[in-house]
Coordinates of N, CA and C and ligand atoms in Angstrom, one line a residue:
M22 N 104.7 111.8 60.3 CA 105.7 111.4 61.2 C 105.5 110.2 62.1
K23 N 106.2 109.3 61.9 CA 105.9 108.0 62.7 C 106.0 108.3 64.2
K24 N 104.9 107.6 65.1 CA 104.9 107.9 66.5 C 105.9 106.9 67.2
I25 N 106.5 107.6 68.1 CA 107.3 106.8 69.0 C 107.2 107.0 70.4
V26 N 107.8 106.3 71.3 CA 107.7 106.3 73.0 C 109.1 107.1 73.2
I27 N 108.9 108.1 74.0 CA 110.0 108.8 74.7 C 109.8 108.7 76.2
A28 N 110.9 108.0 76.6 CA 110.9 107.7 78.1 C 112.1 108.7 78.7
I29 N 111.6 109.2 80.0 CA 112.4 110.2 80.5 C 112.5 109.9 82.0
D30 N 113.9 109.6 82.5 CA 113.9 109.2 83.8 C 115.1 110.1 84.5
G31 N 115.0 110.0 85.8 CA 116.0 110.7 86.5 C 115.6 110.9 88.0
P32 N 116.6 111.3 88.7 CA 116.2 111.7 90.3 C 115.1 112.6 90.6
S33 N 114.7 112.6 91.8 CA 113.5 113.7 92.3 C 114.0 115.1 92.0
A34 N 113.2 115.9 91.4 CA 113.3 117.3 91.1 C 114.5 117.6 90.2
S35 N 114.7 116.6 89.4 CA 115.8 116.9 88.4 C 115.3 117.7 87.0
G36 N 114.0 117.9 87.1 CA 113.7 118.8 85.9 C 113.2 117.8 84.7
K37 N 112.7 116.5 85.1 CA 112.4 115.6 84.1 C 111.0 116.1 83.4
S38 N 110.0 116.4 84.4 CA 108.8 116.7 83.8 C 108.9 118.1 82.8
T39 N 109.6 118.9 83.2 CA 109.7 120.3 82.3 C 110.1 119.6 80.8
I40 N 111.1 118.8 80.7 CA 111.7 118.3 79.5 C 110.5 117.7 78.8
A41 N 109.9 116.7 79.7 CA 108.9 115.8 79.0 C 107.5 116.6 78.5
K42 N 107.2 117.6 79.3 CA 105.9 118.2 78.9 C 106.3 119.2 77.5
A43 N 107.5 119.7 77.7 CA 107.8 120.5 76.5 C 107.9 119.7 75.1
L44 N 108.6 118.4 75.5 CA 108.4 117.5 74.2 C 107.0 116.9 73.9
A45 N 106.5 116.8 74.5 CA 105.0 116.3 74.5 C 104.3 117.4 73.5
K46 N 104.4 118.6 74.3 CA 103.8 119.7 73.3 C 104.2 119.9 72.0
T47 N 105.7 120.0 71.8 CA 106.0 120.1 70.5 C 105.7 119.0 69.4
L48 N 105.7 117.8 69.9 CA 105.2 116.6 69.3 C 103.8 116.3 69.1
H49 N 103.0 117.1 70.0 CA 101.5 116.8 70.0 C 101.2 115.4 70.7
Y50 N 102.0 115.0 71.4 CA 102.2 113.7 72.0 C 101.4 113.8 73.4
A51 N 100.9 112.7 73.9 CA 100.3 112.6 75.3 C 101.6 112.5 76.4
Y52 N 101.5 113.2 77.5 CA 102.3 113.3 78.3 C 101.8 112.5 79.9
V53 N 102.7 111.5 80.3 CA 102.3 110.9 81.6 C 103.3 111.0 82.5
D54 N 102.9 111.6 83.7 CA 103.7 111.8 84.9 C 103.9 110.5 85.8
S55 N 104.6 109.6 85.7 CA 104.1 108.2 86.4 C 104.4 108.7 87.8
G56 N 105.2 109.4 88.2 CA 105.3 109.8 89.6 C 104.1 110.3 90.2
A57 N 103.1 110.8 89.5 CA 102.0 111.3 90.1 C 101.1 110.1 90.4
M58 N 101.2 108.9 89.6 CA 100.4 107.8 89.8 C 101.0 107.3 91.3
Y59 N 102.4 106.9 91.5 CA 102.9 106.8 92.8 C 102.4 107.6 93.8
R60 N 102.5 108.9 93.7 CA 101.9 109.7 94.6 C 100.5 109.6 95.0
A61 N 99.7 109.2 93.9 CA 98.3 109.1 94.1 C 97.9 107.8 95.0
V62 N 98.8 106.8 94.8 CA 98.6 105.5 95.5 C 99.0 105.7 96.8
T63 N 100.0 106.5 97.1 CA 100.4 106.9 98.3 C 99.5 107.6 99.1
L64 N 98.9 108.5 98.5 CA 97.8 109.5 99.3 C 96.6 108.5 99.5
Y65 N 96.3 107.3 98.8 CA 95.1 106.7 99.2 C 95.7 105.7 100.3
F66 N 97.0 105.3 100.4 CA 97.3 104.5 101.5 C 97.1 105.2 102.8
L67 N 97.7 106.6 102.7 CA 97.6 107.3 103.9 C 96.1 107.6 104.5
E68 N 95.3 107.9 103.5 CA 94.0 108.2 103.8 C 93.1 107.2 104.4
N69 N 93.6 106.0 103.7 CA 92.8 104.8 104.2 C 93.5 103.8 105.3
N70 N 94.6 104.3 105.8 CA 95.3 103.6 106.7 C 95.8 102.2 106.3
I71 N 96.3 102.1 105.0 CA 96.7 100.9 104.6 C 98.3 100.7 105.0
P72 N 98.2 99.7 105.9 CA 99.8 99.4 106.3 C 100.7 98.7 105.2
I73 N 101.7 99.6 105.1 CA 102.7 99.1 103.8 C 103.4 97.8 103.9
D74 N 103.4 97.3 105.3 CA 104.2 96.3 105.7 C 103.0 95.0 105.7
H75 N 101.9 95.1 105.1 CA 101.0 94.0 105.4 C 100.5 93.9 103.8
P76 N 101.2 92.7 103.2 CA 100.9 92.4 101.6 C 99.6 92.3 101.2
E77 N 98.7 91.5 102.3 CA 97.3 91.2 102.1 C 96.6 92.5 101.8
T78 N 96.7 93.4 102.7 CA 96.0 94.6 103.0 C 96.2 95.5 101.6
V79 N 97.6 95.3 101.2 CA 98.0 96.2 100.0 C 97.3 95.7 98.7
A80 N 97.4 94.2 98.7 CA 96.8 93.7 97.6 C 95.3 94.0 97.5
T81 N 94.6 94.0 98.5 CA 93.2 94.2 98.5 C 92.8 95.6 98.1
A82 N 93.7 96.5 98.6 CA 93.6 98.0 98.2 C 93.7 98.4 96.8
L83 N 94.8 97.6 96.0 CA 95.2 98.2 94.8 C 93.9 98.0 93.8
P84 N 93.2 97.2 93.7 CA 92.0 97.1 92.9 C 91.1 98.3 93.0
K85 N 91.0 98.9 94.2 CA 90.2 100.0 94.5 C 90.6 101.2 94.1
I86 N 91.7 101.4 93.7 CA 92.6 102.5 93.2 C 92.3 102.9 91.8
T87 N 91.7 103.9 91.3 CA 91.6 104.2 89.8 C 92.6 105.7 89.6
I88 N 93.3 105.7 88.8 CA 94.0 106.9 88.5 C 93.8 107.4 87.0
R89 N 93.4 108.5 86.8 CA 93.5 109.1 85.4 C 94.1 110.5 85.6
F90 N 94.4 110.9 84.4 CA 94.7 112.5 84.1 C 93.8 113.2 83.3
Q91 N 93.6 114.5 83.8 CA 92.7 115.3 82.9 C 93.7 116.6 82.6
R92 N 93.4 116.6 81.3 CA 94.3 117.5 80.8 C 93.6 119.1 80.9
K93 N 94.1 120.0 81.6 CA 93.5 121.4 81.6 C 94.6 122.6 81.1
E94 N 94.1 123.5 81.0 CA 94.8 124.7 80.5 C 96.1 125.1 81.3
Q95 N 95.8 125.0 82.7 CA 96.8 125.2 83.6 C 98.0 124.1 83.8
G96 N 97.4 123.1 83.2 CA 98.4 121.9 83.3 C 97.8 120.7 83.7
N97 N 98.4 119.5 83.6 CA 97.6 118.1 84.1 C 97.1 118.0 85.2
R98 N 95.9 117.6 85.6 CA 95.4 117.1 86.7 C 95.3 115.7 87.1
T99 N 95.8 115.4 88.2 CA 95.7 114.0 88.7 C 94.4 113.6 89.3
I100 N 93.8 112.6 88.8 CA 92.4 112.2 89.4 C 92.3 110.8 89.9
L101 N 92.1 111.0 91.4 CA 92.3 109.5 92.1 C 90.8 109.1 92.5
N102 N 90.4 108.2 92.0 CA 88.9 107.8 92.4 C 87.8 108.8 92.0
G103 N 88.0 109.4 90.8 CA 86.9 110.8 90.6 C 87.4 111.9 91.3
Q104 N 88.4 112.0 92.3 CA 88.7 113.3 92.8 C 90.1 113.8 92.3
D105 N 89.9 115.2 92.2 CA 91.1 116.0 91.8 C 92.2 116.0 93.0
V106 N 93.2 115.2 93.0 CA 94.3 115.4 94.0 C 95.5 115.8 93.7
E107 N 95.6 116.7 92.4 CA 96.8 117.3 91.9 C 97.5 118.0 93.2
S108 N 96.8 118.7 94.0 CA 97.6 119.6 95.0 C 97.9 118.8 96.2
E109 N 97.2 117.8 96.5 CA 97.3 117.0 97.7 C 98.7 116.1 97.5
I110 N 98.6 115.6 96.3 CA 99.8 114.8 96.1 C 101.3 115.3 96.1
R111 N 101.3 116.7 96.0 CA 102.5 117.6 95.9 C 102.8 117.9 97.4
Q112 N 102.1 117.5 98.3 CA 102.4 118.0 99.7 C 103.5 117.1 100.2
M113 N 104.4 117.6 101.3 CA 105.4 116.8 101.9 C 105.0 115.6 102.5
R114 N 103.8 115.4 103.0 CA 103.4 114.3 103.7 C 103.4 113.1 102.7
V115 N 103.0 113.4 101.5 CA 103.1 112.3 100.6 C 104.5 112.1 100.0
S116 N 105.3 113.2 99.9 CA 106.7 113.0 99.4 C 107.6 112.4 100.6
E117 N 107.1 112.5 101.7 CA 107.9 111.6 102.7 C 107.6 110.2 102.8
Y118 N 106.5 109.7 102.2 CA 105.9 108.3 102.3 C 106.3 107.7 101.0
V119 N 106.2 108.4 99.7 CA 106.2 107.9 98.5 C 107.2 106.8 98.1
S120 N 108.3 106.8 98.5 CA 109.5 106.1 98.0 C 109.3 104.6 98.7
Q121 N 108.7 104.8 99.9 CA 108.4 103.5 100.6 C 107.1 102.7 99.9
V122 N 106.3 103.4 99.5 CA 105.1 102.8 98.9 C 105.5 102.2 97.5
S123 N 106.4 103.1 96.6 CA 107.0 102.7 95.3 C 107.7 101.7 95.5
A124 N 108.2 101.2 96.7 CA 109.2 100.0 96.7 C 108.5 98.8 96.6
I125 N 107.3 98.9 97.0 CA 106.4 97.6 97.2 C 106.2 96.9 95.8
S126 N 106.7 95.7 95.6 CA 106.5 95.2 94.2 C 105.0 94.8 93.6
A127 N 104.1 94.8 94.4 CA 102.7 94.7 94.1 C 102.3 95.9 93.5
V128 N 102.6 97.1 94.1 CA 102.3 98.4 93.6 C 102.9 98.5 92.2
R129 N 104.2 98.3 92.3 CA 104.9 98.6 90.9 C 104.3 97.7 89.8
R130 N 103.9 96.3 90.1 CA 103.4 95.7 89.1 C 102.1 96.2 88.5
E131 N 101.2 96.8 89.4 CA 99.8 97.4 88.8 C 100.4 98.8 88.1
M132 N 101.3 99.6 88.6 CA 101.4 100.8 87.8 C 102.1 100.6 86.5
V133 N 102.9 99.6 86.6 CA 103.6 99.3 85.3 C 102.7 98.9 84.2
R134 N 101.9 98.0 84.6 CA 100.8 97.3 83.9 C 100.1 98.5 83.2
Q135 N 99.7 99.3 84.2 CA 98.6 100.6 83.7 C 99.5 101.4 82.6
Q136 N 100.9 101.9 83.0 CA 101.6 102.5 82.2 C 101.8 101.9 80.7
Q137 N 102.1 100.8 80.8 CA 102.2 100.1 79.5 C 100.9 100.2 78.6
L138 N 99.8 100.3 79.3 CA 98.6 100.3 78.5 C 98.4 101.7 77.9
M139 N 98.8 102.6 78.6 CA 98.8 103.9 78.1 C 99.8 104.2 76.9
G140 N 100.8 103.6 76.9 CA 101.6 103.6 75.8 C 101.7 102.7 74.5
K141 N 100.5 102.1 74.5 CA 100.2 101.0 73.7 C 100.4 101.4 72.2
H142 N 99.7 102.5 72.2 CA 99.7 103.1 70.7 C 100.7 104.1 70.6
K143 N 101.8 104.1 71.1 CA 102.9 105.2 71.2 C 102.4 106.6 71.1
G144 N 103.2 107.5 70.5 CA 103.1 109.0 70.6 C 102.8 109.5 72.2
I145 N 103.7 109.0 72.9 CA 103.8 109.1 74.3 C 105.1 109.6 74.9
V146 N 105.1 110.5 75.8 CA 106.2 111.0 76.4 C 106.0 110.6 78.1
M147 N 106.7 109.9 78.6 CA 106.3 109.5 80.1 C 107.6 109.7 80.8
D148 N 107.4 110.2 82.0 CA 108.9 110.4 82.9 C 108.6 109.8 84.3
G149 N 109.6 109.5 84.9 CA 109.7 108.6 86.0 C 111.0 108.1 86.5
R150 N 111.3 106.9 86.8 CA 112.4 106.4 87.3 C 113.0 105.0 86.4
D151 N 111.8 104.4 86.1 CA 112.0 103.1 85.5 C 111.4 102.8 84.0
I152 N 111.2 104.0 83.5 CA 110.4 104.0 82.1 C 111.3 103.5 81.1
G153 N 112.5 103.9 81.1 CA 113.4 103.3 79.9 C 114.1 102.0 80.3
T154 N 114.0 101.6 81.6 CA 114.5 100.3 82.1 C 113.4 99.1 82.1
V155 N 112.2 99.4 82.6 CA 111.2 98.6 82.9 C 109.8 98.7 81.9
V156 N 109.3 99.9 82.1 CA 108.1 100.1 81.3 C 108.2 100.0 80.0
F157 N 109.1 100.9 79.3 CA 109.3 100.8 78.1 C 110.7 100.4 77.5
P158 N 111.4 99.4 77.8 CA 112.7 99.0 77.5 C 113.0 99.3 75.8
E159 N 111.9 99.1 75.0 CA 112.1 99.3 73.6 C 111.7 100.7 73.2
A160 N 111.6 101.8 74.1 CA 111.5 103.1 73.8 C 112.4 103.6 72.6
E161 N 111.9 104.3 71.7 CA 112.9 104.9 70.6 C 113.9 105.8 71.0
V162 N 113.2 106.7 72.2 CA 114.1 107.8 72.7 C 114.3 107.4 74.1
K163 N 115.4 107.4 74.9 CA 115.5 107.3 76.4 C 116.3 108.6 76.8
I164 N 115.9 109.4 77.6 CA 116.6 110.4 78.2 C 116.8 110.4 79.6
F165 N 118.1 110.5 80.2 CA 118.2 110.4 81.8 C 118.6 111.8 82.1
V166 N 117.9 112.4 83.1 CA 118.2 114.0 83.4 C 118.6 113.7 85.0
T167 N 119.8 114.5 85.1 CA 120.2 114.7 86.2 C 120.7 116.1 86.7
A168 N 121.0 116.3 88.1 CA 121.5 117.6 88.4 C 121.9 117.6 90.0
D169 N 122.7 118.4 90.2 CA 123.3 118.4 91.5 C 122.3 118.4 92.5
I170 N 122.5 117.8 93.4 CA 121.3 117.6 94.6 C 121.0 118.9 95.1
K171 N 121.8 119.8 95.4 CA 121.8 121.2 96.0 C 120.9 122.0 95.1
E172 N 121.2 121.8 93.9 CA 120.6 122.7 92.8 C 119.1 122.1 92.6
R173 N 118.8 120.7 92.6 CA 117.5 120.1 92.9 C 116.8 120.6 94.0
A174 N 117.3 120.5 95.0 CA 116.6 120.9 96.3 C 116.4 122.3 96.1
R175 N 116.9 123.3 95.8 CA 116.8 124.6 95.5 C 115.6 124.9 94.7
R176 N 115.5 124.3 93.5 CA 114.3 124.4 92.6 C 113.1 123.8 93.3
R177 N 113.1 122.8 93.7 CA 112.0 122.1 94.5 C 111.4 123.1 95.5
Y178 N 112.4 123.7 96.4 CA 112.0 124.7 97.4 C 111.3 125.7 96.7
T179 N 112.0 126.4 95.8 CA 111.2 127.5 95.1 C 109.8 127.1 94.5
E180 N 109.7 126.1 94.1 CA 108.3 125.5 93.4 C 107.5 125.3 94.5
L181 N 107.8 124.7 95.5 CA 106.8 124.4 96.7 C 106.3 125.9 97.4
N182 N 107.3 126.6 97.6 CA 107.1 128.1 98.1 C 106.0 128.7 97.2
K183 N 106.3 128.8 96.0 CA 105.5 129.4 95.0 C 104.0 129.2 95.0
K184 N 103.8 127.6 95.3 CA 102.6 127.1 95.5 C 101.8 127.3 97.0
G185 N 102.7 128.0 97.9 CA 102.2 128.2 99.2 C 102.3 127.2 100.1
I186 N 103.2 126.3 99.7 CA 103.5 125.1 100.8 C 104.6 125.5 101.7
Q187 N 104.4 125.6 103.0 CA 105.3 125.8 104.1 C 106.4 124.6 104.2
V188 N 107.6 124.8 103.9 CA 108.5 124.1 103.9 C 110.0 124.5 104.1
T189 N 110.7 124.0 104.7 CA 112.2 124.7 104.9 C 113.1 123.9 103.6
Y190 N 114.2 124.8 103.3 CA 115.2 124.3 102.3 C 115.9 123.0 102.9
D191 N 116.0 123.1 104.0 CA 116.7 121.8 104.5 C 115.8 120.5 104.4
A192 N 114.4 120.7 105.0 CA 113.6 119.7 104.8 C 113.5 119.0 103.4
V193 N 113.5 119.8 102.6 CA 113.6 119.5 101.0 C 114.7 118.7 100.6
L194 N 115.9 119.3 101.0 CA 117.1 118.6 100.8 C 117.2 117.3 101.3
E195 N 116.8 117.0 102.7 CA 116.8 115.8 103.3 C 115.8 114.9 102.8
N196 N 114.7 115.3 102.2 CA 113.7 114.5 101.5 C 114.3 114.0 100.2
L197 N 114.9 114.8 99.4 CA 115.3 114.4 98.2 C 116.6 113.5 98.3
H198 N 117.5 113.5 99.3 CA 118.5 112.6 99.7 C 117.8 111.4 100.1
E199 N 116.9 111.2 100.8 CA 116.2 110.0 101.2 C 115.6 109.3 100.1
R200 N 114.9 110.0 99.3 CA 114.0 109.4 98.2 C 115.1 108.8 97.2
D201 N 116.3 109.7 96.9 CA 117.3 109.2 96.1 C 117.6 107.8 96.6
R202 N 118.0 107.7 97.8 CA 118.6 106.6 98.4 C 117.7 105.5 98.4
I203 N 116.2 105.5 98.6 CA 115.5 104.3 98.5 C 115.0 104.1 97.2
D204 N 115.1 105.0 96.2 CA 114.6 104.8 95.0 C 115.7 104.1 94.1
S205 N 117.0 104.4 94.5 CA 118.0 103.6 93.7 C 118.5 102.3 94.3
T206 N 118.1 102.0 95.5 CA 118.4 100.8 96.0 C 117.5 99.7 96.1
R207 N 116.1 100.1 95.8 CA 115.1 98.9 96.1 C 115.3 97.8 95.0
A208 N 114.7 96.7 95.4 CA 114.9 95.5 94.6 C 114.2 95.6 93.2
V209 N 112.9 96.2 93.1 CA 112.2 96.2 91.9 C 112.3 97.4 91.2
G210 N 112.6 97.6 90.0 CA 112.7 98.9 89.1 C 113.3 100.0 89.6
P211 N 114.6 99.7 90.0 CA 115.3 100.8 90.8 C 115.7 101.9 89.9
L212 N 115.9 103.2 90.5 CA 116.2 104.3 89.4 C 117.6 104.0 88.9
R213 N 117.7 104.0 87.7 CA 119.0 103.5 87.0 C 119.0 104.1 85.6
K214 N 120.0 104.6 85.0 CA 120.2 104.8 83.7 C 120.1 103.7 82.9
A215 N 119.3 103.8 81.8 CA 119.3 102.6 80.9 C 120.6 102.7 79.9
D216 N 121.1 101.7 79.6 CA 122.3 101.7 78.9 C 122.3 102.5 77.6
D217 N 121.0 102.6 76.9 CA 121.0 103.3 75.8 C 120.5 104.6 76.0
A218 N 120.4 105.0 77.2 CA 119.8 106.4 77.4 C 120.9 107.7 77.1
F219 N 120.3 108.7 76.8 CA 121.3 109.9 76.6 C 121.1 110.5 78.0
E220 N 122.4 111.0 78.5 CA 122.2 111.7 80.0 C 122.3 113.4 79.6
I221 N 121.4 113.9 80.2 CA 121.5 115.5 80.2 C 121.7 115.8 81.7
D222 N 122.9 116.6 82.1 CA 123.0 117.0 83.4 C 122.7 118.6 83.2
N223 N 121.7 118.9 84.1 CA 121.0 120.3 83.7 C 121.5 121.2 84.9
S224 N 122.4 120.7 85.7 CA 123.0 121.5 86.7 C 123.2 123.2 86.3
H225 N 124.1 123.2 85.1 CA 124.3 124.4 84.8 C 123.6 124.9 83.4
L226 N 122.5 124.2 83.2 CA 121.9 124.5 81.9 C 120.5 125.3 82.1
G227 N 120.4 126.1 81.2 CA 119.2 127.0 81.2 C 118.0 126.2 80.5
L228 N 116.8 126.6 80.9 CA 115.6 125.8 80.2 C 115.6 125.6 78.7
E229 N 116.1 126.7 78.0 CA 116.2 126.8 76.6 C 117.3 125.7 76.2
E230 N 118.3 125.7 76.6 CA 119.6 125.1 76.2 C 119.1 123.5 76.4
Q231 N 118.5 123.2 77.6 CA 118.2 121.9 77.8 C 117.1 121.4 76.8
L232 N 116.1 122.1 76.4 CA 115.0 121.8 75.4 C 115.9 121.3 74.2
E233 N 116.6 122.4 73.8 CA 117.4 122.3 72.5 C 118.2 120.9 72.5
L234 N 118.8 120.6 73.5 CA 119.4 119.3 73.5 C 118.4 118.3 73.3
A235 N 117.5 118.2 74.1 CA 116.4 117.2 74.0 C 115.8 117.0 72.7
I236 N 115.6 118.1 72.1 CA 114.9 118.0 70.7 C 115.9 117.5 69.9
K237 N 117.1 117.8 69.7 CA 118.2 117.2 68.9 C 118.3 115.8 69.0
I238 N 118.2 115.1 70.3 CA 118.3 113.7 70.7 C 117.0 113.2 70.0
V239 N 116.0 113.6 70.1 CA 114.9 113.1 69.3 C 114.8 113.1 67.9
E240 N 115.3 114.1 67.2 CA 115.3 114.5 66.0 C 116.5 113.4 65.4
T241 N 117.6 113.4 66.2 CA 118.6 112.3 65.7 C 118.0 110.9 65.8
K242 N 117.2 110.3 66.5 CA 116.7 109.3 66.7 C 115.6 109.0 65.6
I243 N 114.7 109.9 65.2 CA 113.8 109.6 64.3 C 113.9 109.9 62.9
G244 N 115.3 110.8 62.9 CA 115.8 111.0 61.5 C 115.1 112.0 60.6
E245 N 114.2 113.0 61.7 CA 113.4 114.0 61.0 C 113.5 115.3 61.9
K246 N 113.3 116.4 61.2 CA 113.2 117.7 61.9 C 111.9 117.8 62.6
M247 N 111.9 118.4 63.9 CA 110.7 118.7 64.6 C 110.0 119.9 64.3
Ligands
CDP329 O1 108.4 115.0 91.1 P1 109.7 114.3 91.8 O2 110.7 114.3 91.0 O3 109.9 114.8 93.2 O4 109.1 112.9 92.1 P2 108.1 112.3 91.2 O5 108.3 112.0 89.7 O6 106.6 112.8 91.4 O7 107.8 110.7 91.9 C1 108.0 110.6 93.2 C2 108.4 109.2 93.7 O8 107.5 108.2 93.2 C3 109.7 109.0 93.5 O9 110.3 109.3 94.6 C4 109.7 107.4 93.5 O10 109.8 106.7 94.8 C5 108.4 106.9 92.8 N1 108.3 106.8 91.3 C6 108.9 105.4 91.1 O11 109.1 104.5 91.9 N2 108.7 105.1 89.8 C7 108.5 105.9 88.7 N3 108.4 105.5 87.5 C8 108.1 107.4 89.0 C9 108.0 107.7 90.5

């Protein structure tokens, strides 16, 4: 079967990664969570007191950041400069800062460059905000995943609670509102549905129905059954 690129975009906590991971597993493709990369940069900036309003300091810091992914049985791990930061990057202190860091054009330039390298040989599913519009505008399959914000907040709140992260539903909802706002209004690579993307609103869809839809979209595009 010919290898393709699958770009999945959508707002925070819309369930993009669930669809992306399931598609990657079915197709035996690599899966890249581009949001984890922006979260890792944010963690680095926080831990090294990098002022985001100081372009020279940001430019000097970027080459010192190496991000890679490690595939483990329990899921993908994000490795920042050799350290497993998978848990840290999901904490609220990172969520509260990540959209500001992601709006910096030098940060986006570097992340997009690395993401394009990862997809050079195709056979990849990547999720994020600008994958179908900026990173892989030529992707064979583009899916835009949305859901009602209250439903997204409920899902993220449950997810964080399960991980033992102390947070209130209202704080999660407020964070999603703020990130949606910054992510969709920034000048570089804003969150936007690509013109040729299929939209899946999963506010009222179960996981199975959602995956069926995604698989149908891929099959239609590649003209083969998965
Ligand atoms: O998991 P969640 O949906 O909360 O977000 P994420 O995918 O982990 O992304 C975290 C943040 O990174 C987003 O709110 C964006 O500010 C930024 N991001 C981005 O700017 N571009 C991407 N391709 C992916 C994420």
